[in-house]
């Protein structure tokens, strides 16, 4: 795992793409503060660039670095979530503008999975986490199900957990307004 994390950080720092395990499904990742790297993700996925991307952080303590006004309810939801939870916040900043949605919104998930949490902590910036599939195709539940074009289209493929055959699923998603109102999207 150590070699994978070190190599991922080198790739992320130079604006490259990684294929890595997360707390949900395998993801395509890049430096979430680098607009050129984000463009590469959209191209690889054949995804319209007006669709926002999710980012991972290692700790809720870092939310204030990327969201103008983090509602207290967000921290409470993160603390009690029993499965991976992505929260969409309005007023994102310090992130690549081309990964944001309407109202400069961003979906952020605090990872509790060993590899992705350690990667985010050591990289020191948020990492994009979008499903490892071509847009419109089903998301791969295991590494073996990932489209070969995706595997070949990244700069580094993490070795850790490639043999994991337990199927994983996407996170729950909640849209949370600064006034504390929310909407469950998935």
Short mmCIF file of N, CA and C in Angstrom, two decimals:
data_model
loop_
_atom_site.label_atom_id
_atom_site.label_comp_id
_atom_site.label_asym_id
_atom_site.label_seq_id
_atom_site.Cartn_x
_atom_site.Cartn_y
_atom_site.Cartn_z
N UNK A 1 0.82 -1.19 0.00
CA UNK A 1 0.00 0.00 0.00
C UNK A 1 0.87 1.26 0.00
N UNK A 2 1.96 1.22 0.71
CA UNK A 2 2.85 2.39 0.81
C UNK A 2 3.36 2.84 -0.55
N UNK A 3 3.81 1.88 -1.36
CA UNK A 3 4.31 2.22 -2.70
C UNK A 3 3.20 2.81 -3.57
N UNK A 4 2.00 2.24 -3.46
CA UNK A 4 0.86 2.77 -4.21
C UNK A 4 0.58 4.23 -3.84
N UNK A 5 0.57 4.52 -2.55
CA UNK A 5 0.27 5.89 -2.11
C UNK A 5 1.34 6.85 -2.58
N UNK A 6 2.60 6.47 -2.44
CA UNK A 6 3.70 7.33 -2.89
C UNK A 6 3.59 7.61 -4.38
N UNK A 7 3.35 6.59 -5.18
CA UNK A 7 3.23 6.78 -6.63
C UNK A 7 2.00 7.61 -6.97
N UNK A 8 0.89 7.37 -6.30
CA UNK A 8 -0.32 8.18 -6.54
C UNK A 8 -0.05 9.65 -6.29
N UNK A 9 0.62 9.97 -5.21
CA UNK A 9 0.91 11.37 -4.89
C UNK A 9 1.77 11.99 -5.98
N UNK A 10 2.77 11.26 -6.47
CA UNK A 10 3.62 11.78 -7.55
C UNK A 10 2.78 12.06 -8.80
N UNK A 11 1.88 11.14 -9.14
CA UNK A 11 1.03 11.30 -10.33
C UNK A 11 0.08 12.48 -10.13
N UNK A 12 -0.55 12.58 -8.97
CA UNK A 12 -1.48 13.67 -8.69
C UNK A 12 -0.77 15.03 -8.75
N UNK A 13 0.43 15.09 -8.21
CA UNK A 13 1.18 16.35 -8.19
C UNK A 13 1.53 16.84 -9.59
N UNK A 14 1.70 15.93 -10.53
CA UNK A 14 2.02 16.36 -11.90
C UNK A 14 0.78 16.44 -12.80
N UNK A 15 -0.41 16.39 -12.20
CA UNK A 15 -1.64 16.58 -12.95
C UNK A 15 -2.16 15.34 -13.64
N UNK A 16 -1.72 14.17 -13.20
CA UNK A 16 -2.15 12.92 -13.82
C UNK A 16 -3.39 12.33 -13.18
N UNK A 17 -3.82 11.21 -13.76
CA UNK A 17 -5.01 10.49 -13.29
C UNK A 17 -4.62 9.17 -12.65
N UNK A 18 -5.34 8.81 -11.61
CA UNK A 18 -5.13 7.53 -10.94
C UNK A 18 -6.45 6.74 -10.96
N UNK A 19 -6.32 5.43 -10.85
CA UNK A 19 -7.45 4.53 -10.68
C UNK A 19 -7.24 3.89 -9.32
N UNK A 20 -8.17 4.13 -8.38
CA UNK A 20 -7.89 3.74 -7.00
C UNK A 20 -9.15 3.27 -6.27
N UNK A 21 -8.95 2.42 -5.23
CA UNK A 21 -10.08 1.96 -4.44
C UNK A 21 -10.51 3.05 -3.46
N UNK A 22 -11.80 3.14 -3.23
CA UNK A 22 -12.32 4.11 -2.27
C UNK A 22 -13.20 3.39 -1.26
N UNK A 23 -13.89 4.15 -0.46
CA UNK A 23 -14.81 3.58 0.52
C UNK A 23 -16.10 3.08 -0.14
N UNK A 24 -16.24 3.34 -1.43
CA UNK A 24 -17.41 2.83 -2.17
C UNK A 24 -16.88 1.95 -3.30
N UNK A 25 -16.93 2.44 -4.52
CA UNK A 25 -16.46 1.69 -5.69
C UNK A 25 -15.11 2.24 -6.14
N UNK A 26 -14.47 1.56 -7.08
CA UNK A 26 -13.21 2.07 -7.63
C UNK A 26 -13.46 3.41 -8.29
N UNK A 27 -12.50 4.31 -8.14
CA UNK A 27 -12.69 5.65 -8.68
C UNK A 27 -11.55 6.09 -9.57
N UNK A 28 -11.87 7.03 -10.45
CA UNK A 28 -10.86 7.77 -11.20
C UNK A 28 -10.58 9.00 -10.37
N UNK A 29 -9.31 9.26 -10.12
CA UNK A 29 -8.97 10.39 -9.27
C UNK A 29 -7.97 11.32 -9.90
N UNK A 30 -8.01 12.56 -9.44
CA UNK A 30 -7.03 13.57 -9.82
C UNK A 30 -7.02 14.63 -8.72
N UNK A 31 -6.09 15.55 -8.82
CA UNK A 31 -6.02 16.68 -7.91
C UNK A 31 -7.26 17.55 -8.13
N UNK A 32 -8.09 17.66 -7.12
CA UNK A 32 -9.35 18.40 -7.25
C UNK A 32 -9.15 19.91 -7.32
N UNK A 33 -7.92 20.37 -7.19
CA UNK A 33 -7.65 21.81 -7.31
C UNK A 33 -7.04 22.16 -8.66
N UNK A 34 -6.83 21.16 -9.52
CA UNK A 34 -6.15 21.36 -10.81
C UNK A 34 -7.15 21.25 -11.97
N UNK A 35 -7.53 22.39 -12.57
CA UNK A 35 -8.53 22.36 -13.65
C UNK A 35 -8.12 21.51 -14.85
N UNK A 36 -6.83 21.49 -15.18
CA UNK A 36 -6.38 20.68 -16.33
C UNK A 36 -6.53 19.19 -16.04
N UNK A 37 -6.23 18.79 -14.82
CA UNK A 37 -6.40 17.38 -14.44
C UNK A 37 -7.89 17.00 -14.47
N UNK A 38 -8.74 17.90 -14.01
CA UNK A 38 -10.18 17.64 -14.03
C UNK A 38 -10.67 17.47 -15.47
N UNK A 39 -10.16 18.27 -16.40
CA UNK A 39 -10.52 18.12 -17.82
C UNK A 39 -10.19 16.71 -18.32
N UNK A 40 -9.06 16.18 -17.88
CA UNK A 40 -8.67 14.83 -18.30
C UNK A 40 -9.68 13.78 -17.84
N UNK A 41 -10.22 13.97 -16.64
CA UNK A 41 -11.23 13.04 -16.12
C UNK A 41 -12.47 13.06 -17.01
N UNK A 42 -12.95 14.26 -17.33
CA UNK A 42 -14.13 14.37 -18.20
C UNK A 42 -13.87 13.70 -19.55
N UNK A 43 -12.69 13.93 -20.11
CA UNK A 43 -12.37 13.32 -21.42
C UNK A 43 -12.34 11.80 -21.33
N UNK A 44 -11.69 11.27 -20.30
CA UNK A 44 -11.59 9.82 -20.16
C UNK A 44 -12.96 9.17 -20.01
N UNK A 45 -13.84 9.81 -19.26
CA UNK A 45 -15.17 9.25 -19.03
C UNK A 45 -16.15 9.56 -20.16
N UNK A 46 -15.75 10.40 -21.12
CA UNK A 46 -16.67 10.87 -22.16
C UNK A 46 -17.89 11.50 -21.51
N UNK A 47 -17.63 12.30 -20.50
CA UNK A 47 -18.69 12.90 -19.69
C UNK A 47 -18.80 14.39 -19.99
N UNK A 48 -20.02 14.88 -20.05
CA UNK A 48 -20.24 16.31 -20.25
C UNK A 48 -19.60 17.07 -19.10
N UNK A 49 -18.90 18.15 -19.43
CA UNK A 49 -18.17 18.87 -18.39
C UNK A 49 -19.06 19.80 -17.56
N UNK A 50 -20.37 19.73 -17.77
CA UNK A 50 -21.26 20.51 -16.91
C UNK A 50 -21.83 19.64 -15.79
N UNK A 51 -21.37 18.41 -15.69
CA UNK A 51 -21.78 17.53 -14.59
C UNK A 51 -20.70 17.57 -13.52
N UNK A 52 -21.09 17.93 -12.32
CA UNK A 52 -20.13 18.08 -11.23
C UNK A 52 -19.50 16.74 -10.85
N UNK A 53 -18.34 16.80 -10.22
CA UNK A 53 -17.63 15.62 -9.74
C UNK A 53 -17.56 15.65 -8.21
N UNK A 54 -17.48 14.48 -7.62
CA UNK A 54 -17.34 14.34 -6.17
C UNK A 54 -15.86 14.40 -5.81
N UNK A 55 -15.57 14.92 -4.62
CA UNK A 55 -14.20 14.91 -4.12
C UNK A 55 -14.16 14.23 -2.75
N UNK A 56 -13.02 13.66 -2.45
CA UNK A 56 -12.80 13.01 -1.16
C UNK A 56 -11.88 13.86 -0.30
N UNK A 57 -12.16 13.85 0.99
CA UNK A 57 -11.28 14.42 2.01
C UNK A 57 -11.03 13.34 3.05
N UNK A 58 -9.95 13.49 3.78
CA UNK A 58 -9.63 12.51 4.81
C UNK A 58 -10.30 12.81 6.15
N UNK A 59 -10.77 14.04 6.34
CA UNK A 59 -11.32 14.42 7.63
C UNK A 59 -12.30 15.58 7.47
N UNK A 60 -13.35 15.56 8.28
CA UNK A 60 -14.32 16.66 8.27
C UNK A 60 -13.69 17.97 8.73
N UNK A 61 -12.56 17.89 9.41
CA UNK A 61 -11.86 19.09 9.86
C UNK A 61 -11.42 19.96 8.68
N UNK A 62 -11.29 19.39 7.49
CA UNK A 62 -10.82 20.14 6.33
C UNK A 62 -11.95 20.74 5.50
N UNK A 63 -13.19 20.50 5.86
CA UNK A 63 -14.32 21.03 5.09
C UNK A 63 -14.26 22.54 4.94
N UNK A 64 -13.89 23.24 6.00
CA UNK A 64 -13.86 24.70 5.98
C UNK A 64 -12.85 25.26 4.98
N UNK A 65 -11.90 24.46 4.54
CA UNK A 65 -10.92 24.90 3.54
C UNK A 65 -11.53 24.93 2.14
N UNK A 66 -12.71 24.29 1.96
CA UNK A 66 -13.28 24.14 0.62
C UNK A 66 -14.75 24.54 0.51
N UNK A 67 -15.39 24.80 1.64
CA UNK A 67 -16.80 25.20 1.65
C UNK A 67 -16.93 26.46 2.50
N UNK A 68 -17.58 27.49 1.94
CA UNK A 68 -17.71 28.78 2.63
C UNK A 68 -18.43 28.65 3.96
N UNK A 69 -19.56 27.97 3.97
CA UNK A 69 -20.38 27.88 5.17
C UNK A 69 -20.81 26.43 5.36
N UNK A 70 -20.14 25.72 6.25
CA UNK A 70 -20.47 24.32 6.51
C UNK A 70 -21.53 24.27 7.61
N UNK A 71 -22.75 23.85 7.28
CA UNK A 71 -23.78 23.76 8.32
C UNK A 71 -23.39 22.74 9.39
N UNK A 72 -23.73 23.03 10.63
CA UNK A 72 -23.43 22.11 11.73
C UNK A 72 -24.06 20.75 11.47
N UNK A 73 -25.22 20.75 10.80
CA UNK A 73 -25.89 19.49 10.50
C UNK A 73 -24.99 18.57 9.66
N UNK A 74 -24.14 19.14 8.81
CA UNK A 74 -23.25 18.33 7.99
C UNK A 74 -22.32 17.50 8.87
N UNK A 75 -21.75 18.14 9.86
CA UNK A 75 -20.82 17.43 10.76
C UNK A 75 -21.56 16.33 11.53
N UNK A 76 -22.79 16.63 11.93
CA UNK A 76 -23.59 15.64 12.65
C UNK A 76 -23.92 14.45 11.75
N UNK A 77 -24.29 14.72 10.50
CA UNK A 77 -24.59 13.64 9.55
C UNK A 77 -23.36 12.77 9.30
N UNK A 78 -22.21 13.41 9.14
CA UNK A 78 -20.97 12.67 8.91
C UNK A 78 -20.66 11.77 10.10
N UNK A 79 -20.88 12.28 11.31
CA UNK A 79 -20.59 11.52 12.52
C UNK A 79 -21.49 10.29 12.68
N UNK A 80 -22.74 10.38 12.23
CA UNK A 80 -23.67 9.27 12.45
C UNK A 80 -23.87 8.37 11.24
N UNK A 81 -23.32 8.74 10.10
CA UNK A 81 -23.51 7.93 8.88
C UNK A 81 -22.94 6.53 9.06
N UNK A 82 -23.73 5.53 8.70
CA UNK A 82 -23.26 4.15 8.81
C UNK A 82 -22.73 3.61 7.49
N UNK A 83 -22.99 4.32 6.41
CA UNK A 83 -22.41 3.95 5.12
C UNK A 83 -21.88 5.22 4.48
N UNK A 84 -21.02 5.10 3.48
CA UNK A 84 -20.42 6.30 2.88
C UNK A 84 -21.48 7.33 2.46
N UNK A 85 -21.21 8.58 2.82
CA UNK A 85 -22.16 9.67 2.61
C UNK A 85 -21.48 10.83 1.89
N UNK A 86 -22.04 11.20 0.74
CA UNK A 86 -21.59 12.38 0.01
C UNK A 86 -22.58 13.49 0.30
N UNK A 87 -22.06 14.64 0.72
CA UNK A 87 -22.91 15.79 0.97
C UNK A 87 -22.57 16.86 -0.06
N UNK A 88 -23.61 17.40 -0.69
CA UNK A 88 -23.42 18.48 -1.66
C UNK A 88 -23.60 19.80 -0.93
N UNK A 89 -22.57 20.63 -0.99
CA UNK A 89 -22.55 21.93 -0.33
C UNK A 89 -22.56 23.05 -1.37
N UNK A 90 -23.24 24.15 -1.06
CA UNK A 90 -23.14 25.36 -1.87
C UNK A 90 -21.89 26.13 -1.44
N UNK A 91 -21.41 26.98 -2.31
CA UNK A 91 -20.33 27.90 -1.95
C UNK A 91 -18.98 27.25 -1.80
N UNK A 92 -18.60 26.42 -2.75
CA UNK A 92 -17.27 25.80 -2.72
C UNK A 92 -16.22 26.80 -3.17
N UNK A 93 -15.02 26.65 -2.65
CA UNK A 93 -13.89 27.47 -3.08
C UNK A 93 -12.61 26.67 -2.91
N UNK A 94 -11.51 27.19 -3.46
CA UNK A 94 -10.21 26.50 -3.42
C UNK A 94 -10.22 25.17 -4.17
N UNK A 95 -11.17 25.01 -5.09
CA UNK A 95 -11.26 23.80 -5.91
C UNK A 95 -11.27 24.21 -7.38
N UNK A 96 -10.94 23.27 -8.26
CA UNK A 96 -11.00 23.56 -9.70
C UNK A 96 -12.43 23.95 -10.06
N UNK A 97 -12.62 25.11 -10.70
CA UNK A 97 -13.98 25.56 -11.02
C UNK A 97 -14.74 24.60 -11.93
N UNK A 98 -14.03 23.84 -12.77
CA UNK A 98 -14.72 22.96 -13.71
C UNK A 98 -15.22 21.66 -13.08
N UNK A 99 -15.03 21.46 -11.79
CA UNK A 99 -15.64 20.29 -11.16
C UNK A 99 -16.87 20.66 -10.35
N UNK A 100 -17.17 21.96 -10.26
CA UNK A 100 -18.28 22.43 -9.45
C UNK A 100 -19.60 22.38 -10.21
N UNK A 101 -20.69 22.29 -9.45
CA UNK A 101 -22.02 22.31 -10.03
C UNK A 101 -22.64 23.70 -9.92
N UNK A 102 -23.95 23.75 -10.04
CA UNK A 102 -24.67 25.02 -9.90
C UNK A 102 -24.41 25.63 -8.52
N UNK A 103 -24.51 26.95 -8.43
CA UNK A 103 -24.27 27.67 -7.17
C UNK A 103 -22.89 27.38 -6.60
N UNK A 104 -21.96 27.07 -7.49
CA UNK A 104 -20.61 26.69 -7.05
C UNK A 104 -20.69 25.60 -5.99
N UNK A 105 -21.54 24.61 -6.26
CA UNK A 105 -21.72 23.51 -5.32
C UNK A 105 -20.70 22.41 -5.59
N UNK A 106 -20.46 21.62 -4.55
CA UNK A 106 -19.54 20.49 -4.67
C UNK A 106 -20.01 19.36 -3.76
N UNK A 107 -19.87 18.14 -4.26
CA UNK A 107 -20.14 16.96 -3.45
C UNK A 107 -18.85 16.52 -2.79
N UNK A 108 -18.87 16.43 -1.46
CA UNK A 108 -17.68 16.02 -0.70
C UNK A 108 -18.04 14.82 0.16
N UNK A 109 -17.16 13.83 0.13
CA UNK A 109 -17.31 12.65 0.99
C UNK A 109 -16.06 12.54 1.85
N UNK A 110 -16.26 12.31 3.12
CA UNK A 110 -15.15 12.06 4.04
C UNK A 110 -14.92 10.55 4.01
N UNK A 111 -13.76 10.15 3.52
CA UNK A 111 -13.48 8.72 3.38
C UNK A 111 -13.03 8.12 4.70
N UNK A 112 -13.55 6.94 4.98
CA UNK A 112 -13.12 6.18 6.16
C UNK A 112 -12.43 4.88 5.75
N UNK A 113 -12.18 4.73 4.46
CA UNK A 113 -11.48 3.56 3.94
C UNK A 113 -9.98 3.83 4.03
N UNK A 114 -9.22 2.82 4.44
CA UNK A 114 -7.81 2.99 4.76
C UNK A 114 -7.00 3.63 3.63
N UNK A 115 -7.09 3.11 2.42
CA UNK A 115 -6.25 3.60 1.34
C UNK A 115 -6.59 5.04 0.95
N UNK A 116 -7.85 5.29 0.63
CA UNK A 116 -8.22 6.63 0.14
C UNK A 116 -8.09 7.68 1.24
N UNK A 117 -8.33 7.31 2.48
CA UNK A 117 -8.16 8.26 3.58
C UNK A 117 -6.69 8.64 3.73
N UNK A 118 -5.82 7.65 3.69
CA UNK A 118 -4.38 7.91 3.81
C UNK A 118 -3.86 8.71 2.61
N UNK A 119 -4.35 8.38 1.42
CA UNK A 119 -3.95 9.12 0.22
C UNK A 119 -4.31 10.60 0.36
N UNK A 120 -5.54 10.89 0.74
CA UNK A 120 -5.97 12.29 0.90
C UNK A 120 -5.17 12.99 1.99
N UNK A 121 -4.93 12.31 3.09
CA UNK A 121 -4.18 12.92 4.19
C UNK A 121 -2.76 13.27 3.75
N UNK A 122 -2.11 12.37 3.07
CA UNK A 122 -0.71 12.61 2.68
C UNK A 122 -0.59 13.54 1.49
N UNK A 123 -1.56 13.53 0.59
CA UNK A 123 -1.53 14.45 -0.55
C UNK A 123 -1.79 15.88 -0.08
N UNK A 124 -2.62 16.02 0.94
CA UNK A 124 -2.87 17.34 1.52
C UNK A 124 -3.88 18.18 0.77
N UNK A 125 -4.54 17.59 -0.20
CA UNK A 125 -5.57 18.28 -0.97
C UNK A 125 -6.69 17.29 -1.26
N UNK A 126 -7.87 17.78 -1.62
CA UNK A 126 -8.94 16.85 -1.98
C UNK A 126 -8.61 16.12 -3.29
N UNK A 127 -9.11 14.91 -3.39
CA UNK A 127 -8.90 14.08 -4.58
C UNK A 127 -10.27 13.81 -5.21
N UNK A 128 -10.36 14.02 -6.53
CA UNK A 128 -11.59 13.69 -7.24
C UNK A 128 -11.86 12.19 -7.10
N UNK A 129 -13.12 11.85 -6.95
CA UNK A 129 -13.53 10.45 -6.89
C UNK A 129 -14.79 10.30 -7.72
N UNK A 130 -14.61 9.86 -8.95
CA UNK A 130 -15.76 9.60 -9.82
C UNK A 130 -15.69 8.15 -10.26
N UNK A 131 -16.82 7.54 -10.45
CA UNK A 131 -16.86 6.11 -10.77
C UNK A 131 -15.98 5.78 -11.97
N UNK A 132 -15.34 4.62 -11.90
CA UNK A 132 -14.39 4.18 -12.93
C UNK A 132 -15.14 3.53 -14.09
N UNK A 133 -15.88 4.35 -14.81
CA UNK A 133 -16.63 3.86 -15.96
C UNK A 133 -16.77 4.98 -16.99
N UNK A 134 -17.08 4.58 -18.21
CA UNK A 134 -17.41 5.55 -19.24
C UNK A 134 -18.83 6.03 -18.94
N UNK A 135 -19.06 7.32 -19.09
CA UNK A 135 -20.37 7.90 -18.80
C UNK A 135 -21.47 7.14 -19.55
N UNK A 136 -22.52 6.79 -18.82
CA UNK A 136 -23.62 6.04 -19.40
C UNK A 136 -23.54 4.55 -19.18
N UNK A 137 -22.34 4.03 -18.88
CA UNK A 137 -22.18 2.61 -18.58
C UNK A 137 -22.42 2.39 -17.09
N UNK A 138 -22.79 1.16 -16.70
CA UNK A 138 -22.95 0.89 -15.27
C UNK A 138 -21.61 1.03 -14.54
N UNK A 139 -21.67 1.46 -13.30
CA UNK A 139 -20.46 1.55 -12.48
C UNK A 139 -19.98 0.14 -12.14
N UNK A 140 -18.68 -0.05 -12.17
CA UNK A 140 -18.08 -1.36 -11.85
C UNK A 140 -18.11 -1.58 -10.34
N UNK A 141 -18.62 -2.73 -9.92
CA UNK A 141 -18.68 -3.06 -8.50
C UNK A 141 -17.35 -3.61 -7.99
N UNK A 142 -16.52 -4.14 -8.90
CA UNK A 142 -15.20 -4.67 -8.53
C UNK A 142 -14.18 -4.19 -9.56
N UNK A 143 -12.90 -4.33 -9.23
CA UNK A 143 -11.85 -3.91 -10.15
C UNK A 143 -11.95 -4.67 -11.48
N UNK A 144 -12.23 -5.97 -11.40
CA UNK A 144 -12.28 -6.81 -12.61
C UNK A 144 -13.35 -6.35 -13.60
N UNK A 145 -14.34 -5.63 -13.15
CA UNK A 145 -15.43 -5.18 -14.02
C UNK A 145 -15.14 -3.84 -14.71
N UNK A 146 -14.02 -3.21 -14.41
CA UNK A 146 -13.72 -1.89 -14.98
C UNK A 146 -13.38 -2.02 -16.46
N UNK A 147 -13.95 -1.16 -17.27
CA UNK A 147 -13.72 -1.11 -18.71
C UNK A 147 -12.21 -0.95 -18.97
N UNK A 148 -11.62 -1.80 -19.82
CA UNK A 148 -10.18 -1.70 -20.10
C UNK A 148 -9.76 -0.31 -20.61
N UNK A 149 -10.64 0.40 -21.29
CA UNK A 149 -10.30 1.75 -21.77
C UNK A 149 -10.04 2.69 -20.60
N UNK A 150 -10.74 2.50 -19.51
CA UNK A 150 -10.51 3.32 -18.31
C UNK A 150 -9.17 2.95 -17.69
N UNK A 151 -8.91 1.65 -17.56
CA UNK A 151 -7.64 1.19 -16.97
C UNK A 151 -6.46 1.73 -17.78
N UNK A 152 -6.55 1.67 -19.09
CA UNK A 152 -5.46 2.14 -19.96
C UNK A 152 -5.37 3.66 -20.03
N UNK A 153 -6.46 4.36 -19.68
CA UNK A 153 -6.50 5.81 -19.83
C UNK A 153 -5.97 6.60 -18.66
N UNK A 154 -5.61 5.92 -17.57
CA UNK A 154 -5.07 6.63 -16.41
C UNK A 154 -3.55 6.50 -16.38
N UNK A 155 -2.92 7.32 -15.56
CA UNK A 155 -1.46 7.30 -15.46
C UNK A 155 -0.94 6.28 -14.45
N UNK A 156 -1.78 5.89 -13.50
CA UNK A 156 -1.36 4.89 -12.53
C UNK A 156 -2.59 4.13 -12.03
N UNK A 157 -2.44 2.80 -11.95
CA UNK A 157 -3.49 1.92 -11.42
C UNK A 157 -2.99 1.34 -10.10
N UNK A 158 -3.71 1.61 -9.04
CA UNK A 158 -3.34 1.12 -7.71
C UNK A 158 -3.46 -0.41 -7.68
N UNK A 159 -2.48 -1.05 -7.08
CA UNK A 159 -2.48 -2.51 -6.97
C UNK A 159 -3.31 -2.97 -5.76
N UNK A 160 -3.30 -2.18 -4.71
CA UNK A 160 -4.00 -2.50 -3.48
C UNK A 160 -5.49 -2.74 -3.75
N UNK A 161 -6.00 -3.85 -3.26
CA UNK A 161 -7.42 -4.24 -3.33
C UNK A 161 -7.90 -4.63 -4.72
N UNK A 162 -7.02 -4.84 -5.68
CA UNK A 162 -7.49 -5.28 -7.01
C UNK A 162 -8.16 -6.64 -6.94
N UNK A 163 -7.72 -7.49 -6.01
CA UNK A 163 -8.27 -8.84 -5.90
C UNK A 163 -9.53 -8.91 -5.05
N UNK A 164 -9.95 -7.79 -4.50
CA UNK A 164 -11.15 -7.74 -3.67
C UNK A 164 -12.36 -8.05 -4.55
N UNK A 165 -13.06 -9.13 -4.23
CA UNK A 165 -14.21 -9.53 -5.05
C UNK A 165 -15.55 -9.15 -4.42
N UNK A 166 -15.51 -8.59 -3.22
CA UNK A 166 -16.77 -8.16 -2.59
C UNK A 166 -17.31 -6.96 -3.37
N UNK A 167 -18.53 -7.07 -3.89
CA UNK A 167 -19.07 -5.94 -4.65
C UNK A 167 -19.33 -4.74 -3.74
N UNK A 168 -19.05 -3.57 -4.25
CA UNK A 168 -19.28 -2.33 -3.51
C UNK A 168 -20.30 -1.51 -4.25
N UNK A 169 -20.90 -0.55 -3.58
CA UNK A 169 -21.90 0.30 -4.22
C UNK A 169 -21.60 1.77 -3.95
N UNK A 170 -22.27 2.62 -4.69
CA UNK A 170 -22.06 4.06 -4.58
C UNK A 170 -22.56 4.57 -3.22
N UNK A 171 -22.16 5.78 -2.89
CA UNK A 171 -22.53 6.38 -1.60
C UNK A 171 -23.96 6.92 -1.63
N UNK A 172 -24.48 7.19 -0.45
CA UNK A 172 -25.69 7.99 -0.33
C UNK A 172 -25.30 9.42 -0.66
N UNK A 173 -26.23 10.19 -1.22
CA UNK A 173 -25.96 11.60 -1.54
C UNK A 173 -27.07 12.46 -0.97
N UNK A 174 -26.66 13.50 -0.24
CA UNK A 174 -27.59 14.47 0.34
C UNK A 174 -27.18 15.86 -0.11
N UNK A 175 -28.14 16.66 -0.55
CA UNK A 175 -27.87 18.06 -0.86
C UNK A 175 -28.26 18.87 0.38
N UNK A 176 -27.30 19.63 0.90
CA UNK A 176 -27.49 20.34 2.16
C UNK A 176 -27.30 21.83 1.94
N UNK A 177 -28.33 22.62 2.26
CA UNK A 177 -28.23 24.07 2.12
C UNK A 177 -27.60 24.67 3.37
N UNK A 178 -27.08 25.88 3.24
CA UNK A 178 -26.42 26.52 4.38
C UNK A 178 -27.40 26.77 5.53
N UNK A 179 -28.71 26.81 5.25
CA UNK A 179 -29.69 27.01 6.32
C UNK A 179 -30.06 25.69 7.02
N UNK A 180 -29.44 24.58 6.58
CA UNK A 180 -29.67 23.29 7.23
C UNK A 180 -30.74 22.45 6.57
N UNK A 181 -31.47 22.98 5.58
CA UNK A 181 -32.45 22.15 4.89
C UNK A 181 -31.71 21.19 3.96
N UNK A 182 -32.28 20.02 3.76
CA UNK A 182 -31.59 19.03 2.93
C UNK A 182 -32.57 18.27 2.05
N UNK A 183 -31.99 17.64 1.03
CA UNK A 183 -32.75 16.80 0.11
C UNK A 183 -31.93 15.54 -0.14
N UNK A 184 -32.54 14.38 0.02
CA UNK A 184 -31.86 13.12 -0.23
C UNK A 184 -31.94 12.82 -1.72
N UNK A 185 -30.78 12.69 -2.37
CA UNK A 185 -30.73 12.43 -3.80
C UNK A 185 -30.52 10.96 -4.13
N UNK A 186 -29.81 10.23 -3.26
CA UNK A 186 -29.57 8.80 -3.50
C UNK A 186 -29.28 8.13 -2.16
#
